[in-house]
PDB file of C-alpha atoms in Angstrom:
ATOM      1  CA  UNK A   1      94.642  93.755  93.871  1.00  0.00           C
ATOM      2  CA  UNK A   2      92.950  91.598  96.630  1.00  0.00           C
ATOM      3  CA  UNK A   3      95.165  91.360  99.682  1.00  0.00           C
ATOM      4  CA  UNK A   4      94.560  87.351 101.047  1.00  0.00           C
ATOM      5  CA  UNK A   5      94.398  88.527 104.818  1.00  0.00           C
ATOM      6  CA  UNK A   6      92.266  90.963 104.222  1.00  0.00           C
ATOM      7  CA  UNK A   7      89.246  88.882 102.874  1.00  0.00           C
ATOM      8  CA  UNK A   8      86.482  91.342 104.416  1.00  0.00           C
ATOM      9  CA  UNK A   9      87.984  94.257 102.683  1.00  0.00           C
ATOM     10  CA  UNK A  10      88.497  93.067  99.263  1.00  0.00           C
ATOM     11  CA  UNK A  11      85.053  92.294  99.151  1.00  0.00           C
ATOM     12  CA  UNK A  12      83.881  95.441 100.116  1.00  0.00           C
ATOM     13  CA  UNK A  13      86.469  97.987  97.600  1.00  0.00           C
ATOM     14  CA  UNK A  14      85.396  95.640  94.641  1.00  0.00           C
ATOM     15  CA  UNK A  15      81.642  96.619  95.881  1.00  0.00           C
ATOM     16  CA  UNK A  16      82.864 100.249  95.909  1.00  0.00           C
ATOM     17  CA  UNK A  17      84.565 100.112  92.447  1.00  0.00           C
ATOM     18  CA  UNK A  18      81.165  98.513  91.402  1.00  0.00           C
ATOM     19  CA  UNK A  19      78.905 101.181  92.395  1.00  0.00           C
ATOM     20  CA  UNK A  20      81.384 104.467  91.925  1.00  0.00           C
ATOM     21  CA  UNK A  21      81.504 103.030  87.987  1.00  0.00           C
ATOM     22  CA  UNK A  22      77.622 102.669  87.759  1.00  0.00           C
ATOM     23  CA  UNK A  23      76.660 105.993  89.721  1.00  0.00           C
ATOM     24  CA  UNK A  24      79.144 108.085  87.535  1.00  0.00           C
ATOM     25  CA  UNK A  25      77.756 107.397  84.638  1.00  0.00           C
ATOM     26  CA  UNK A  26      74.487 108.908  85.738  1.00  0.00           C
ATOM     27  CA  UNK A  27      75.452 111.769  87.378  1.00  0.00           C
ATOM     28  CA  UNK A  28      78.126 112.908  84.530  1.00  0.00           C
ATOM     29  CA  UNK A  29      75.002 114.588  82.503  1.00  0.00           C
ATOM     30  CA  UNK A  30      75.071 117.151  85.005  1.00  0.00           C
ATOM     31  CA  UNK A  31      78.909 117.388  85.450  1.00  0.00           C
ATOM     32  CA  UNK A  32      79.053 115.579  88.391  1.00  0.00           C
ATOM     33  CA  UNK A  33      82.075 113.259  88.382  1.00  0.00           C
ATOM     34  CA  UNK A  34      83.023 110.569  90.467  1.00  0.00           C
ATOM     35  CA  UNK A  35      85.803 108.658  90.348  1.00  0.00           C
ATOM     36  CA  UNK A  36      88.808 106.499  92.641  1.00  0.00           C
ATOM     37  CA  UNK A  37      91.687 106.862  93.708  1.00  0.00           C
ATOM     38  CA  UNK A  38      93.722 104.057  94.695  1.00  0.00           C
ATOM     39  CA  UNK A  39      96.683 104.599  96.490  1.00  0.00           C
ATOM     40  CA  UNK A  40      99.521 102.137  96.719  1.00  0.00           C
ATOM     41  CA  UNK A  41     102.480 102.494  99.308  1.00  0.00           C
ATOM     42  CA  UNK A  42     102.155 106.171 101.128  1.00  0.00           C
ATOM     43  CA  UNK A  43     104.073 107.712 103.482  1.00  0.00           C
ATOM     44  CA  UNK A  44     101.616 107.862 106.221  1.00  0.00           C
ATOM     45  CA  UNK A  45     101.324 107.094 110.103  1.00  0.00           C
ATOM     46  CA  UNK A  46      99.954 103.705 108.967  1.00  0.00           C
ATOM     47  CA  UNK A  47     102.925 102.873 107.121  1.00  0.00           C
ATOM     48  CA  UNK A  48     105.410 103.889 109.487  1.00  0.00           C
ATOM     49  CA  UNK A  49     103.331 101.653 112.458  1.00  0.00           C
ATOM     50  CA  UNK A  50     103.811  98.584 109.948  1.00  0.00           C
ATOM     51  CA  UNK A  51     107.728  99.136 110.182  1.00  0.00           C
ATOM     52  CA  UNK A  52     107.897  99.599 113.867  1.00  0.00           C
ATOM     53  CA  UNK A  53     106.026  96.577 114.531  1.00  0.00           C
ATOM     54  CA  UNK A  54     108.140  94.529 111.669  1.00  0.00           C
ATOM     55  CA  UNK A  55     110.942  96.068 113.355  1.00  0.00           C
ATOM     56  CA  UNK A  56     110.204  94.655 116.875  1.00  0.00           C
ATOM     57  CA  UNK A  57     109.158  91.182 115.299  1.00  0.00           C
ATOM     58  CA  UNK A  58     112.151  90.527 113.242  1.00  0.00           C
ATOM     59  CA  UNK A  59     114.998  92.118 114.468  1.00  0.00           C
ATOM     60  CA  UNK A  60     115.458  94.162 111.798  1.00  0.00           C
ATOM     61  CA  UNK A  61     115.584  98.579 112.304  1.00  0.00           C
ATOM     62  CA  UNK A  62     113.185 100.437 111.207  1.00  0.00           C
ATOM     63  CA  UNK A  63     114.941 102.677 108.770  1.00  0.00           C
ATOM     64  CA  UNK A  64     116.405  99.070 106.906  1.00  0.00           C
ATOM     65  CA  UNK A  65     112.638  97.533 106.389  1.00  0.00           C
ATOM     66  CA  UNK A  66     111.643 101.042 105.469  1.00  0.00           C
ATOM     67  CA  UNK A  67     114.526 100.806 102.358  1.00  0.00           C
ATOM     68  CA  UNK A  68     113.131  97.325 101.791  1.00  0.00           C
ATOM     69  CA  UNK A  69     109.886  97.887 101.377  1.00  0.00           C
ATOM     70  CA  UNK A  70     110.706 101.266  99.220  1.00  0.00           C
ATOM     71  CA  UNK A  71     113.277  99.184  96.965  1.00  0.00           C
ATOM     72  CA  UNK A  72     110.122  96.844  96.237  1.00  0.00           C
ATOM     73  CA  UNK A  73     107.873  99.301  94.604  1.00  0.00           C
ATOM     74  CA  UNK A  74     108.932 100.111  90.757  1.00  0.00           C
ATOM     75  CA  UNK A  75     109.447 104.083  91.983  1.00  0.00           C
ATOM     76  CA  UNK A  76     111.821 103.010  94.624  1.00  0.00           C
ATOM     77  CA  UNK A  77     110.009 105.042  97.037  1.00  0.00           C
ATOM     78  CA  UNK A  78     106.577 105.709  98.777  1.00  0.00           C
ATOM     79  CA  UNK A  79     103.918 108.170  97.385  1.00  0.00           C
ATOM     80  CA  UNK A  80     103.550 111.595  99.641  1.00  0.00           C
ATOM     81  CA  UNK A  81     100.561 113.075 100.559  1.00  0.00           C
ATOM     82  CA  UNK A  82     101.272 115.754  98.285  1.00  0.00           C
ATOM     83  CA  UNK A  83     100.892 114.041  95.693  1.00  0.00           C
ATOM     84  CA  UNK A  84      97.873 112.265  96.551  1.00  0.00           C
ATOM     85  CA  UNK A  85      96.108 115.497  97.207  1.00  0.00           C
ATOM     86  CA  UNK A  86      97.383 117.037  93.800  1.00  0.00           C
ATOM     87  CA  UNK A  87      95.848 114.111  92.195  1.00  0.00           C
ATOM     88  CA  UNK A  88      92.648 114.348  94.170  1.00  0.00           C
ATOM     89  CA  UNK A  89      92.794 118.072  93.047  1.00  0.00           C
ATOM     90  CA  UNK A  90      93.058 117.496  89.730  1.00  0.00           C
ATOM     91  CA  UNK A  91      89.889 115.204  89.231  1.00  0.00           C
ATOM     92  CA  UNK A  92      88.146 117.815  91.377  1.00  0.00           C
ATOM     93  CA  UNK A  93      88.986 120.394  89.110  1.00  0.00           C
ATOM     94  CA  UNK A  94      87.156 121.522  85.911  1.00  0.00           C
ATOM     95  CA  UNK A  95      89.878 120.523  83.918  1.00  0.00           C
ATOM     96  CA  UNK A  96      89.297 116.572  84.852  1.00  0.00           C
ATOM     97  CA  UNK A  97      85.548 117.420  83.486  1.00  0.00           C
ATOM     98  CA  UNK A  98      85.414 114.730  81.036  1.00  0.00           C
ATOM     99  CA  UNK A  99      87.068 111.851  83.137  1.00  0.00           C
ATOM    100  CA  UNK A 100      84.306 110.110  85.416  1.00  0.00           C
ATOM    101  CA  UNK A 101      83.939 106.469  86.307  1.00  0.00           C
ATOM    102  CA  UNK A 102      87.335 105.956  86.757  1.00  0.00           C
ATOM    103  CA  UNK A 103      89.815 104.370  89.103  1.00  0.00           C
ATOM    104  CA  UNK A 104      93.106 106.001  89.096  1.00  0.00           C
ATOM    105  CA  UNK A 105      96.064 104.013  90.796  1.00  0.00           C
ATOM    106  CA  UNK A 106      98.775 105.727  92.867  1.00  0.00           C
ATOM    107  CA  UNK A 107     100.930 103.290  93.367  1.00  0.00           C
ATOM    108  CA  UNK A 108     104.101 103.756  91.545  1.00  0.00           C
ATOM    109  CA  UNK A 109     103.819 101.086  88.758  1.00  0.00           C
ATOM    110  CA  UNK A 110     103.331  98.717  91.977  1.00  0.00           C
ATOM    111  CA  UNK A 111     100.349  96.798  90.785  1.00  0.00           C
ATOM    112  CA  UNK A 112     101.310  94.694  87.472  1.00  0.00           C
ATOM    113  CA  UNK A 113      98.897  94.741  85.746  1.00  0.00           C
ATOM    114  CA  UNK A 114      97.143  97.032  82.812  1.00  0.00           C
ATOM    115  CA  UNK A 115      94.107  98.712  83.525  1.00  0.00           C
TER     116      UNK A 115
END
């Protein structure tokens, strides 16, 4: 979903979900798939940055906006990077042969809508 400070950005990943749904179904006939993946709240560096500097702008600790922000996501936690890669995995694999085109959210029921 299109982030309002990021105006530069949305722009460009609805470009890229544009042109990964068009390529895909070109290059499919030779089983070449492409597809998204669109991660929601991760556990990364990036993540934990955004608390620190929350942290020194509101008072707050870090470990109490980083059980905020976790409460706020339907899975009550953050996504790990092990299960992004098993995803990423997966559609690499030849058992994700017949998926192509596709953007897959990783979010944790965080976006609200149906795809």
């Amino acid at each position: 979903a299109p982030i309002d400070i990021l105006g530069l950005s949305n722009g460009a990943r609805a470009g890229l979900t544009g042109f990964v749904a068009g390529i895909a179904r070109k290059t499919v006939i030779d089983n070449v798939t492409i597809n998204a993946l669109l991660p929601g709240p991760f556990d990364t560096d990036r993540l934990r940055g955004n608390f620190a500097a929350v942290s020194k702008s509101s008072g707050k600790s870090i470990e109490e906006i980083r059980k905020e922000r976790a409460a706020s996501n339907p899975a009550g936690r953050f996504g790990t990077a092990e299960e992004f890669g098993a995803a990423c995995a997966f559609l690499c694999s030849d058992k994700a042969g017949f998926i192509t085109g596709q953007n897959i959210l990783l979010d944790g029921g965080a976006f609200p809508g149906t795809l």
